Tab-separated table of C-alpha atoms in Angstrom:
chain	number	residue	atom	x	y	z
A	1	UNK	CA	-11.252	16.461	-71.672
A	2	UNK	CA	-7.649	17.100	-70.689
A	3	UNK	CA	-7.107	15.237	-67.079
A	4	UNK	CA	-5.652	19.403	-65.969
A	5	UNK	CA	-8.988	20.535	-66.710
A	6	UNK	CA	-10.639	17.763	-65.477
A	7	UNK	CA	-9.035	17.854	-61.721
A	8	UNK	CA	-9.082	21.542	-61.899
A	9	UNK	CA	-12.753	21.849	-62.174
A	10	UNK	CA	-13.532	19.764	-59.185
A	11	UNK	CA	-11.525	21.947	-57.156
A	12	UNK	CA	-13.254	24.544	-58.560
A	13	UNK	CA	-16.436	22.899	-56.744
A	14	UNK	CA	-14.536	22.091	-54.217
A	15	UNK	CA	-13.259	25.387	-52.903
A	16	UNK	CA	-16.403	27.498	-53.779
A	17	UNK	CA	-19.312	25.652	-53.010
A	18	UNK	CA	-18.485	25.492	-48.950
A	19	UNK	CA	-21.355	25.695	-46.505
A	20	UNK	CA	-21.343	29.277	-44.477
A	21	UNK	CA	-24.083	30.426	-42.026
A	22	UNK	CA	-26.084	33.344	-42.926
A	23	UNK	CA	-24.978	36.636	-44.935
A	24	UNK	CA	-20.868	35.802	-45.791
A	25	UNK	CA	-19.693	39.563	-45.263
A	26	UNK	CA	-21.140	39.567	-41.520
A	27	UNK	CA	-20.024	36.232	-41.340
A	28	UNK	CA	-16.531	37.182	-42.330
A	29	UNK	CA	-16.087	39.904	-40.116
A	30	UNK	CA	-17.027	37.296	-37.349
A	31	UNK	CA	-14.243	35.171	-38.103
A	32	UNK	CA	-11.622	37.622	-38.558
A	33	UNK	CA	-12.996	38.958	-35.079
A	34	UNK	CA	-12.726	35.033	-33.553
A	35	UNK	CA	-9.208	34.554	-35.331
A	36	UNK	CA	-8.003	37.853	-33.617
A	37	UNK	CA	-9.102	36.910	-30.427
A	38	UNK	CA	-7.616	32.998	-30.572
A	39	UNK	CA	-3.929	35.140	-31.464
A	40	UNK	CA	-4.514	37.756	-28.779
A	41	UNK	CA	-5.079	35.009	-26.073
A	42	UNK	CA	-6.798	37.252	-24.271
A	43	UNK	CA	-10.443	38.572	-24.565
A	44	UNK	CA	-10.003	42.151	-25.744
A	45	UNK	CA	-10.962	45.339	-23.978
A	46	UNK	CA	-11.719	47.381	-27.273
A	47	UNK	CA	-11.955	46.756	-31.189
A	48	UNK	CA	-11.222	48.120	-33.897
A	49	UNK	CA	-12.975	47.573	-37.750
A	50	UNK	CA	-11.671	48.800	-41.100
A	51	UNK	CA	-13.637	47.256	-43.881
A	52	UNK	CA	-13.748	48.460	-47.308
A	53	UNK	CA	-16.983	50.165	-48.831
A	54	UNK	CA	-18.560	46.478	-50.115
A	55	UNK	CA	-18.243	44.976	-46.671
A	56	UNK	CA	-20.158	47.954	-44.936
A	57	UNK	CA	-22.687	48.152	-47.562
A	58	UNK	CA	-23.229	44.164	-47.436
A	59	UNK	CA	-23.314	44.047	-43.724
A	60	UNK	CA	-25.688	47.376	-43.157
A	61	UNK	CA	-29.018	45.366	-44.065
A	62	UNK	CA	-28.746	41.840	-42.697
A	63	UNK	CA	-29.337	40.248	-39.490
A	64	UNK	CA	-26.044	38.382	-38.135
A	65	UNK	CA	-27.277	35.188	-37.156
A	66	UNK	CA	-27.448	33.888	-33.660
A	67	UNK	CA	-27.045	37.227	-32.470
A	68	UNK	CA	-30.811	37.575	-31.614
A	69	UNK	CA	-32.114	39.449	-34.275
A	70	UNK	CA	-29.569	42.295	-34.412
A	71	UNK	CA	-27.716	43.875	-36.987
A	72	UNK	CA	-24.447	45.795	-38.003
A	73	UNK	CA	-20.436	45.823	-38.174
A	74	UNK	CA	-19.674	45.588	-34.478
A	75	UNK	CA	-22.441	42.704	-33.668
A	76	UNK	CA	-20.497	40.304	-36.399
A	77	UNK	CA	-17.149	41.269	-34.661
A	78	UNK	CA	-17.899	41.179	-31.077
A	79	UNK	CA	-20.658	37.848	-31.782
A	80	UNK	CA	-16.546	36.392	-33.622
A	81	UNK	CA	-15.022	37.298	-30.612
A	82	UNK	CA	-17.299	36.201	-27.751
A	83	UNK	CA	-18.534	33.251	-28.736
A	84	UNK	CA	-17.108	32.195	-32.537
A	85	UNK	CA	-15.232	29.341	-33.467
A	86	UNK	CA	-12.373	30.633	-35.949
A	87	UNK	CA	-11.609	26.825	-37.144
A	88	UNK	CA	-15.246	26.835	-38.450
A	89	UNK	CA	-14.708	29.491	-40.900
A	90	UNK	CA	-17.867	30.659	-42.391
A	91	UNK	CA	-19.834	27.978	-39.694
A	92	UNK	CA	-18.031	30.466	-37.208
A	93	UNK	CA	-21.683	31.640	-35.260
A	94	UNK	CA	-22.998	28.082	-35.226
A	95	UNK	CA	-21.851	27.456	-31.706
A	96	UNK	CA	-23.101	30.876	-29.849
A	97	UNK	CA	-24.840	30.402	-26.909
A	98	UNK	CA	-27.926	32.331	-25.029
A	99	UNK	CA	-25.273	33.582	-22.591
A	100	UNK	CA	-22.810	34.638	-25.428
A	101	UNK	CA	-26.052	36.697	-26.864
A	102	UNK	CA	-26.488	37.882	-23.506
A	103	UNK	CA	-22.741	39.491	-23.216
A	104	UNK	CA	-22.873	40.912	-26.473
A	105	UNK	CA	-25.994	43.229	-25.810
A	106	UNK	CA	-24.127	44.318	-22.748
A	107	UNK	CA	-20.593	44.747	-24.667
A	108	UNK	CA	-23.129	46.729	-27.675
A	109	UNK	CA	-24.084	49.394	-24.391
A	110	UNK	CA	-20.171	49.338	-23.572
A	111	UNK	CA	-19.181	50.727	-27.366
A	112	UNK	CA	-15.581	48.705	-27.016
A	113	UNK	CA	-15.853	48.306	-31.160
A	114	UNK	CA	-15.055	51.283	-33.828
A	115	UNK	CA	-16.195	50.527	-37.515
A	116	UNK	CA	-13.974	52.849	-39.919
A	117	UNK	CA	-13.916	52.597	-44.169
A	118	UNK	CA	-10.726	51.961	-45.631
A	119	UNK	CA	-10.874	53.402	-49.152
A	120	UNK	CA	-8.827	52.757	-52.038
A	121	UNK	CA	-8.698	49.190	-50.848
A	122	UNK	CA	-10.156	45.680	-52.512
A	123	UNK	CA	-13.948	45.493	-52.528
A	124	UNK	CA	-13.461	42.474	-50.410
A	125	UNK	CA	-10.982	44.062	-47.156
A	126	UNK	CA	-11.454	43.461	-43.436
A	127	UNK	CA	-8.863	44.499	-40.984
A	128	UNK	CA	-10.113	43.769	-37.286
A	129	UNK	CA	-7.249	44.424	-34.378
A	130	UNK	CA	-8.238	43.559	-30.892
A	131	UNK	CA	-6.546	45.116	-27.875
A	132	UNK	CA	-6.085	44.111	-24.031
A	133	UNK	CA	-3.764	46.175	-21.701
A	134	UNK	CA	-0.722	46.736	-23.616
A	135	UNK	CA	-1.161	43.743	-26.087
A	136	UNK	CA	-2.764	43.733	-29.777
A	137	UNK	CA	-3.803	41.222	-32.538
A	138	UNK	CA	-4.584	42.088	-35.744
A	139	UNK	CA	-6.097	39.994	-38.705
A	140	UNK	CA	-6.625	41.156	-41.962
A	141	UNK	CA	-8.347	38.901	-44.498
A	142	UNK	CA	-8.604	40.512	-48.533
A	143	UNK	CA	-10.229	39.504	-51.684
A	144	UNK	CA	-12.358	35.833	-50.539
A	145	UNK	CA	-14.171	35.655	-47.119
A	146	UNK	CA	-11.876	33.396	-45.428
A	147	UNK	CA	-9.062	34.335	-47.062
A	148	UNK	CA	-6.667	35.599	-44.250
A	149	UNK	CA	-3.466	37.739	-45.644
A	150	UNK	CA	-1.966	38.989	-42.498
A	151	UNK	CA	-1.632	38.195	-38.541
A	152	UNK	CA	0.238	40.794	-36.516
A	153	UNK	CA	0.648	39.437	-32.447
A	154	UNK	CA	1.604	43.254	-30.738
A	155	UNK	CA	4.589	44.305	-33.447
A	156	UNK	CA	5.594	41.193	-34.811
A	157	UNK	CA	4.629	39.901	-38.494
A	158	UNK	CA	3.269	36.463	-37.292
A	159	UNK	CA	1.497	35.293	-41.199
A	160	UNK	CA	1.963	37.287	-43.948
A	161	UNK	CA	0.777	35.298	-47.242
A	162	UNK	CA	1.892	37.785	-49.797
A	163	UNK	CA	5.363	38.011	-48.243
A	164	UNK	CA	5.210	34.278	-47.147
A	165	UNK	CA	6.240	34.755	-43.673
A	166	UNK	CA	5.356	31.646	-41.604
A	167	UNK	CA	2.736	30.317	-44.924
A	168	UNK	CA	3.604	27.439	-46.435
A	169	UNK	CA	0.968	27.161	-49.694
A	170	UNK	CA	-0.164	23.343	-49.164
A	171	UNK	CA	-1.666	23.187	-52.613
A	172	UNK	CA	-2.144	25.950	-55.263
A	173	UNK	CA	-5.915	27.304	-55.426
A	174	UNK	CA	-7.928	26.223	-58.097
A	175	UNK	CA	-7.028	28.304	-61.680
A	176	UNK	CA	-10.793	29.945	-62.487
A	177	UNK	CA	-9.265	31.327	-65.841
A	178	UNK	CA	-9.621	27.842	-67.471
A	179	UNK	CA	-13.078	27.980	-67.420
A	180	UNK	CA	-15.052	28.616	-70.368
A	181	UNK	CA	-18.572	27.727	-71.297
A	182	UNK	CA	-17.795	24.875	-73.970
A	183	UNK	CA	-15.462	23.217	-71.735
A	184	UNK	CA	-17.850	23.139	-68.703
A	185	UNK	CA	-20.331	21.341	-70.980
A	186	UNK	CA	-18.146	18.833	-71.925
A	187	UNK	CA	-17.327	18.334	-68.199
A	188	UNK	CA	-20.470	18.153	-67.076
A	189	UNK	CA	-20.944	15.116	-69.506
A	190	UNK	CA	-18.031	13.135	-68.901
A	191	UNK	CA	-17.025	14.102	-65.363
A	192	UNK	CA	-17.086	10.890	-63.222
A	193	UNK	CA	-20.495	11.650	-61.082
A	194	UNK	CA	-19.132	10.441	-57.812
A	195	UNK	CA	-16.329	12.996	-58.015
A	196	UNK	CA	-18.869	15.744	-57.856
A	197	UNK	CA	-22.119	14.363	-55.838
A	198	UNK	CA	-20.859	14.497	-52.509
A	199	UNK	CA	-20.396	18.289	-52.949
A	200	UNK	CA	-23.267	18.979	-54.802
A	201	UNK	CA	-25.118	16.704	-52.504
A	202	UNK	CA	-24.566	18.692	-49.512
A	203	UNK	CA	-25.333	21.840	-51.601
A	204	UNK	CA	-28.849	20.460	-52.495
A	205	UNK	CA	-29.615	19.425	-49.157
A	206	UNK	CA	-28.756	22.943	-47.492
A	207	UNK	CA	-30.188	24.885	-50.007
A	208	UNK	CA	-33.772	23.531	-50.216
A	209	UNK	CA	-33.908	22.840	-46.428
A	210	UNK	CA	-33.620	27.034	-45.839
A	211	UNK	CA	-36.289	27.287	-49.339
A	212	UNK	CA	-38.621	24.945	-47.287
A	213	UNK	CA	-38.108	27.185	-44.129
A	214	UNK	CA	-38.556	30.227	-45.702
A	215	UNK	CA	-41.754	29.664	-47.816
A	216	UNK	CA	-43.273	27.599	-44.391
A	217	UNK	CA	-42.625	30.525	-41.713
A	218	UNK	CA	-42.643	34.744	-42.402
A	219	UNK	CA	-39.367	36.403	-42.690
A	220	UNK	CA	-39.698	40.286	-43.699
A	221	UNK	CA	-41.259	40.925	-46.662
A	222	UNK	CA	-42.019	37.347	-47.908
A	223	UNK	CA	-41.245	37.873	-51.514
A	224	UNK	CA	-41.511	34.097	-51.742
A	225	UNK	CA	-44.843	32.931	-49.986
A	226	UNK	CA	-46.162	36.408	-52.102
A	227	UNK	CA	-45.326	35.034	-55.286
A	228	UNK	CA	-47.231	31.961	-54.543
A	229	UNK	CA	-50.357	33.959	-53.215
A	230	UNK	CA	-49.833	36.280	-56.278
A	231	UNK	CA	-49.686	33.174	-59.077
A	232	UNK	CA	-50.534	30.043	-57.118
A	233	UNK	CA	-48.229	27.285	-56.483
A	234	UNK	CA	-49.027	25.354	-59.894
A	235	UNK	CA	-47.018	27.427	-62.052
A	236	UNK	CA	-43.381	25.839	-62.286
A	237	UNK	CA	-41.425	29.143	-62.910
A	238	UNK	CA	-43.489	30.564	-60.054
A	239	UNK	CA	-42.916	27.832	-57.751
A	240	UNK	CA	-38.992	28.112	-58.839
A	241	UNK	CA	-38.799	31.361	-57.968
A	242	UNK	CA	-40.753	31.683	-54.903
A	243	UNK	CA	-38.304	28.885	-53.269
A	244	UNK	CA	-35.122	30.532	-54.473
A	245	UNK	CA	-36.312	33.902	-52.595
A	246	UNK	CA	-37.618	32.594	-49.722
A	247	UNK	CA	-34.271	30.690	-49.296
A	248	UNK	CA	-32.970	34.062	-49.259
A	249	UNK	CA	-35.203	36.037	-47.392
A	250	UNK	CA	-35.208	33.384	-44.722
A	251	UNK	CA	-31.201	33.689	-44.842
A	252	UNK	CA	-30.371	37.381	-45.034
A	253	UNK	CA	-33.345	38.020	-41.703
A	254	UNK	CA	-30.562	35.786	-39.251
A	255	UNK	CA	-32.300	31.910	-39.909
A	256	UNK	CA	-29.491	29.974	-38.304
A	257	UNK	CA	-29.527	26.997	-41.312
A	258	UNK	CA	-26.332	26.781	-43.402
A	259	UNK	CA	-26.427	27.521	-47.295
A	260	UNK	CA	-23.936	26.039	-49.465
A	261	UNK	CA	-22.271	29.269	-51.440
A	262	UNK	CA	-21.097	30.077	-54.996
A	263	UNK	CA	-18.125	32.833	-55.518
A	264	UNK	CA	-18.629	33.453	-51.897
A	265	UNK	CA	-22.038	34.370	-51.743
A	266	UNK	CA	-24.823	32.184	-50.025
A	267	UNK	CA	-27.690	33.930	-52.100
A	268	UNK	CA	-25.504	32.955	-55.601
A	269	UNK	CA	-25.570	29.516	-54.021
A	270	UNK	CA	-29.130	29.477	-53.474
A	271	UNK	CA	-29.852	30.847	-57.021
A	272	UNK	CA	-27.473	28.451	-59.026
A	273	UNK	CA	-29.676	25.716	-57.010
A	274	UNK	CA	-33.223	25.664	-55.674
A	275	UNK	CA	-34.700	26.120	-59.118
A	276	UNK	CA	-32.697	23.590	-60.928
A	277	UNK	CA	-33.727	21.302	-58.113
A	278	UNK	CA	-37.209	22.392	-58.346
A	279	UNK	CA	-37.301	21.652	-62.101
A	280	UNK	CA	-35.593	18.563	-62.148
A	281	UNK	CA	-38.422	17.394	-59.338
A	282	UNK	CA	-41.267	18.408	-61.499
A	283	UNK	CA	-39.826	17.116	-64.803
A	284	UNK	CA	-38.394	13.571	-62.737
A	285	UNK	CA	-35.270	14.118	-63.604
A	286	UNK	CA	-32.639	11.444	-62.926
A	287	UNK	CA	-30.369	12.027	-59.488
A	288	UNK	CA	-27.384	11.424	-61.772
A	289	UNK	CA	-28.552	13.839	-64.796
A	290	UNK	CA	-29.245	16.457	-61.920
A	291	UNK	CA	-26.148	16.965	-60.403
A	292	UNK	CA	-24.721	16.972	-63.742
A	293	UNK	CA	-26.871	19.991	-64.465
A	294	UNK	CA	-25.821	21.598	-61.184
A	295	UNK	CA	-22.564	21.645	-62.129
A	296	UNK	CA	-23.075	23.283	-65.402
A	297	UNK	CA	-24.993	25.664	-62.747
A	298	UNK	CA	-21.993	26.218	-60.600
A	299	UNK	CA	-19.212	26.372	-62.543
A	300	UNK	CA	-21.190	28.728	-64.942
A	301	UNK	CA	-21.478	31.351	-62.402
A	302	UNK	CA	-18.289	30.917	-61.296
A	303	UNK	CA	-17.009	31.684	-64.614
A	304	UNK	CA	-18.767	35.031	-65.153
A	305	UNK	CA	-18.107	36.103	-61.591
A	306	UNK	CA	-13.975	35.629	-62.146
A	307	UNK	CA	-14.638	38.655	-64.609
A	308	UNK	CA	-16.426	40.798	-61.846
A	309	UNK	CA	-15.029	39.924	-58.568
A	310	UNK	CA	-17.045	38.912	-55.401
A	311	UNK	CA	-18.284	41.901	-54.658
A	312	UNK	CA	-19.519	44.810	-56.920
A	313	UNK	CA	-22.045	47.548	-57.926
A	314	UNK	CA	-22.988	44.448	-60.267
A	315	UNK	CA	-25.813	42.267	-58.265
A	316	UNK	CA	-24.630	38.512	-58.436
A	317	UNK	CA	-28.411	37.370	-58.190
A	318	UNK	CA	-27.977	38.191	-62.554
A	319	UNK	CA	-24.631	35.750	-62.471
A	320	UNK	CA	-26.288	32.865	-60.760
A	321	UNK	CA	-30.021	33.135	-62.574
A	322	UNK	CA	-27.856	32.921	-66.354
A	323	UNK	CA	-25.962	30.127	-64.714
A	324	UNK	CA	-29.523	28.613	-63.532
A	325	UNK	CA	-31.403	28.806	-66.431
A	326	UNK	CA	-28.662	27.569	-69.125
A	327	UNK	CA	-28.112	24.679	-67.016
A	328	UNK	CA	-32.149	24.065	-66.589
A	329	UNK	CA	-31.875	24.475	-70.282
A	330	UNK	CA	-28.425	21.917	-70.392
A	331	UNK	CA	-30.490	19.577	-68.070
A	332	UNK	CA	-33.791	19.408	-70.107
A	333	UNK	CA	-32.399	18.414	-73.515
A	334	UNK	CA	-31.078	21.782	-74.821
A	335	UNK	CA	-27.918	21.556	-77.222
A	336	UNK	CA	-24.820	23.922	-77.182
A	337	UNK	CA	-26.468	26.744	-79.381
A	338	UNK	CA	-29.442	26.991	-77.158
A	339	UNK	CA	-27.387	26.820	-73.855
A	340	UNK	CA	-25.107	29.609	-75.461
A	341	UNK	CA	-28.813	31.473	-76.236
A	342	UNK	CA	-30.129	30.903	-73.252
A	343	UNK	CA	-27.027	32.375	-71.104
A	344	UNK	CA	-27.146	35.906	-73.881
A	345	UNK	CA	-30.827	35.920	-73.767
A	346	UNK	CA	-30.504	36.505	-69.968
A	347	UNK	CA	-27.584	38.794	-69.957
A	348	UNK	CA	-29.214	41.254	-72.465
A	349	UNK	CA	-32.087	41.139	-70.398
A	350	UNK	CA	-31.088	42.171	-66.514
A	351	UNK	CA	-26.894	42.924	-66.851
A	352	UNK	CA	-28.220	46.408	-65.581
A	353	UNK	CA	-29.163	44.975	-61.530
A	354	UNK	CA	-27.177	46.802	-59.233
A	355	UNK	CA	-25.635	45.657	-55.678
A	356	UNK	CA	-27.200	48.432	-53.014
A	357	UNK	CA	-26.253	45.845	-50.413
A	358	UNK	CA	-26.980	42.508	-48.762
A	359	UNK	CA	-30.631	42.336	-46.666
A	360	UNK	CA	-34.029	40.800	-47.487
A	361	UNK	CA	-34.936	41.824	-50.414
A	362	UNK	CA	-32.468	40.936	-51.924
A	363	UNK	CA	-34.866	38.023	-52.478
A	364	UNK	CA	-36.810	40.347	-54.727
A	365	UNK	CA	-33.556	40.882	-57.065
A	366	UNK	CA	-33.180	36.783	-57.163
A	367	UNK	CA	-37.069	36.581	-58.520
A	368	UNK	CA	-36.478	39.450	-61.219
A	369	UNK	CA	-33.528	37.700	-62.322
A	370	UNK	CA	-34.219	34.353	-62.822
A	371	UNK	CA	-37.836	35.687	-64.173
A	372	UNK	CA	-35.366	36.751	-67.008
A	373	UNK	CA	-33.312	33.355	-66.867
A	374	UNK	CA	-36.336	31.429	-67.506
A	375	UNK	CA	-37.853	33.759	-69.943
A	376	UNK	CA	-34.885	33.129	-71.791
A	377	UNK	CA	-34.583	29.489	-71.280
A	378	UNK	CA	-38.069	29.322	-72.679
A	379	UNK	CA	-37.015	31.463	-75.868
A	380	UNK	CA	-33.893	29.579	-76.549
A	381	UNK	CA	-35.777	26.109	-76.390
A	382	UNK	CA	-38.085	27.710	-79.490
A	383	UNK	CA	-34.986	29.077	-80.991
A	384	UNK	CA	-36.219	32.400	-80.260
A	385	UNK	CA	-33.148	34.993	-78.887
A	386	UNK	CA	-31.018	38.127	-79.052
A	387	UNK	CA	-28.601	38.730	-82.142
A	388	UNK	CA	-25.204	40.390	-82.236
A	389	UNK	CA	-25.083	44.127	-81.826
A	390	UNK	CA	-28.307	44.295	-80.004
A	391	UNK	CA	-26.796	46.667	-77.057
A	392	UNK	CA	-24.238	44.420	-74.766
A	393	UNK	CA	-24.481	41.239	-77.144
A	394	UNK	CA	-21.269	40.070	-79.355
A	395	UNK	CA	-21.075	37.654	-82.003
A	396	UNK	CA	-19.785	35.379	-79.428
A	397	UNK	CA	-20.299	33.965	-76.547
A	398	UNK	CA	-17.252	34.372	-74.259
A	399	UNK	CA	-17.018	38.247	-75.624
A	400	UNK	CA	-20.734	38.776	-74.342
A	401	UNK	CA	-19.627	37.422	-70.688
A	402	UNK	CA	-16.337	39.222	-70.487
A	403	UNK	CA	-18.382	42.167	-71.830
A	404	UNK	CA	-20.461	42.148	-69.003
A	405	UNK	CA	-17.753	41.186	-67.018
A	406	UNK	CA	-16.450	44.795	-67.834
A	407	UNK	CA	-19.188	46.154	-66.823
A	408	UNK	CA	-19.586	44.643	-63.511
A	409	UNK	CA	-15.836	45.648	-62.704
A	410	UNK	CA	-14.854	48.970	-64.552
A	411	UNK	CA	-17.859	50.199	-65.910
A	412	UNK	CA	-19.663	49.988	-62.400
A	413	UNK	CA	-16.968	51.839	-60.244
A	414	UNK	CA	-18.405	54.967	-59.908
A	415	UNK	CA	-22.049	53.639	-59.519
A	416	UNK	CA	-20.866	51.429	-56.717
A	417	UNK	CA	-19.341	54.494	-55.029
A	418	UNK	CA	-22.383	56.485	-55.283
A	419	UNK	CA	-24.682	53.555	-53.944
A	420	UNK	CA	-22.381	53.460	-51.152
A	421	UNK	CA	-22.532	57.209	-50.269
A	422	UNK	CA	-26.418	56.978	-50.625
A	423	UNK	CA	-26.622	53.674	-48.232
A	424	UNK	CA	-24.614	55.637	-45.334
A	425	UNK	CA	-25.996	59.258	-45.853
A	426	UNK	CA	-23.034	60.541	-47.338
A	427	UNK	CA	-25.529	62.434	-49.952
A	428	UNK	CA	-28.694	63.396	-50.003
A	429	UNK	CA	-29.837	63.424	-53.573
């Protein structure tokens, strides 16, 4: 493998598989809230929230976590602003206190935050600007969850990253268009494993300690602990599954453990994981062979996501389960052909998911989804699968995930417009 390939996918891994606590968008808007408060100096008297449709509709079902158990746009902020940590990114909640909780019920009564849509914007937008007595900060982050754009202190242009005022670009971000399915193979079989394990370490040990939490105590609808009453807990794909969701569930309802995220989502994280993990327990699996798997996880999600874009009508749960079960399928013996299979087998299956918003059951769309991943593991290992010019499927590979890559992005627009009018009332159907 070329060494540019080689370094580029580690910092692939690198920058996308970072721990965050609970639901990113929330999360997000927290940190953007805590950033805007470090400029200001001061803590604000009001607030002020423009997020673009995808934000609101993946903040409107989850529980921000450490607030409590409450929910919403100006919770995240004002939870950011009272008691975040800005230099903890996505960790920026782990430090509130039962005080900090305490002053944001009363500032919630108070109403000093406004939550407005921006439309016509990126799916991924955020635009929080604090005010106290005559003095402002604003901080706008676009496209990734921590990625800030702009930081205005009263009128002056303090950071601007696409105009490079005050930025200086310490190392160029990681190029996602150099991935591709055949290459990511090859990586995962040559790459030297102690470049990769301490990140994929870290992601294993977060991932499956919020699985265990989630299938031990009740969070909302326990689509997890169901699944194991439903089938019993002898039944690997069950037993997969179940985990992967109760991760979730026990995530998205405000549990205060981190999750290690793909393409900026803690659920895609969970997904690309907890079954592989699960699998390569029941099957013994070596540590090394493993992590080499999970990579083939990651950076297969990754890839499909750089088509659709972080946020969508087009539910990610579908991204990480294809990514899940070709690399269960990479990890248990499969060759290229039946990796290829596996990944097609799943996308003709469940490309048709939708996004109506982060919140618990979202833990439902993860079981559907890799019900379809391992379905299609299953058929690929027989040599059983889905032939060109059956509905979304090419003659080849990369065409089939840049198909549905399409569809995500372009074809989607409108649905994810309508969902979004639905989720806040806009129409009644």
């Amino acid at each position: 493998m070329q060494q540019e390939i080689y370094e580029n996918y580690i910092n692939i891994l690198k920058e996308q598989l970072v721990p965050a606590l609970g639901c990113t968008e929330p999360i997000a808007i927290a940190y953007a809230g805590a950033k805007a408060r470090e400029v200001l100096g001061e803590f604000p008297q009001k607030v002020v929230v423009k997020c673009s449709g995808n934000i609101i509709k993946n903040v409107k079902g989850v529980t921000v976590p450490n607030s409590g158990g409450l929910k919403g746009i100006d919770t995240a902020a004002l939870l950011g602003i009272i008691g975040g940590k800005a230099d903890m990114q996505l960790e920026v909640l782990e430090s509130v206190t039962d005080e900090d909780r305490m002053y944001l019920r009363e500032l919630l009564q108070k109403d000093i935050c406004t939550c407005d849509l921006v439309p016509g914007t990126d799916n991924l937008y955020i635009d929080i600007t604090v005010y106290f007595d005559n003095h402002s900060a604003q901080v706008v982050i676009s496209d990734s969850h921590t990625n800030i754009i702009k930081i205005v202190k009263d009128d002056t242009v303090i950071y601007d990253k696409v105009n490079k005022i005050a930025h200086v670009e310490n190392s160029a971000p990681a190029d996602k268009s150099l991935l591709n399915v055949k290459d990511i193979i090859e990586f995962a079989n040559t790459v030297n494993i102690d470049d990769i394990k301490p990140i994929l370490e870290r992601q294993v040990k977060c991932n499956m300690a919020i699985a265990k939490e989630g299938i031990k105590n009740k969070y909302e609808a326990n689509v997890g602990r169901n699944l194991l009453a439903l089938y019993g807990e002898d039944i690997l794909p069950i037993k997969a599954r179940a985990m992967a969701s109760a991760a979730s569930e026990a995530r998205m309802s405000g549990c205060s453990l981190p999750v290690v995220i793909n393409s900026g989502s803690g659920n895609q994280g969970i997904t690309t994981c907890v079954p592989l993990v699960v699998y390569a327990q029941y099957y013994n699996i070596l540590e090394e062979k493993m992590y080499r798997a999970l990579a083939v996880s990651n950076l297969l999600a990754i890839h499909q996501k750089k088509y659709i874009g972080n946020l969508s009508a087009f539910c990610g749960a579908v991204s990480a389960s294809y990514a899940c079960g070709a690399a269960i399928t990479y990890m248990l013996g499969g060759n290229f052909n039946q990796i290829a299979s596996t990944i097609i087998n799943t996308l003709g299956n469940t490309c048709g998911i939708i996004c109506d918003g982060a919140k618990p059951s979202c833990a439902a769309k993860i079981s559907s989804s890799l019900d379809a991943a391992l379905l299609a593991h299953t058929m690929s290992m027989k040599g059983d699968g889905f032939k060109s010019g059956e509905g979304i499927v090419k003659d080849d590979l990369e065409k089939t995930i840049r198909a549905v890559g399409y569809i995500g992005k372009e074809g989607m627009k409108s649905t994810d417009i309508e969902v979004l009018n639905i989720m806040i009332d806009k129409v009644c159907p």
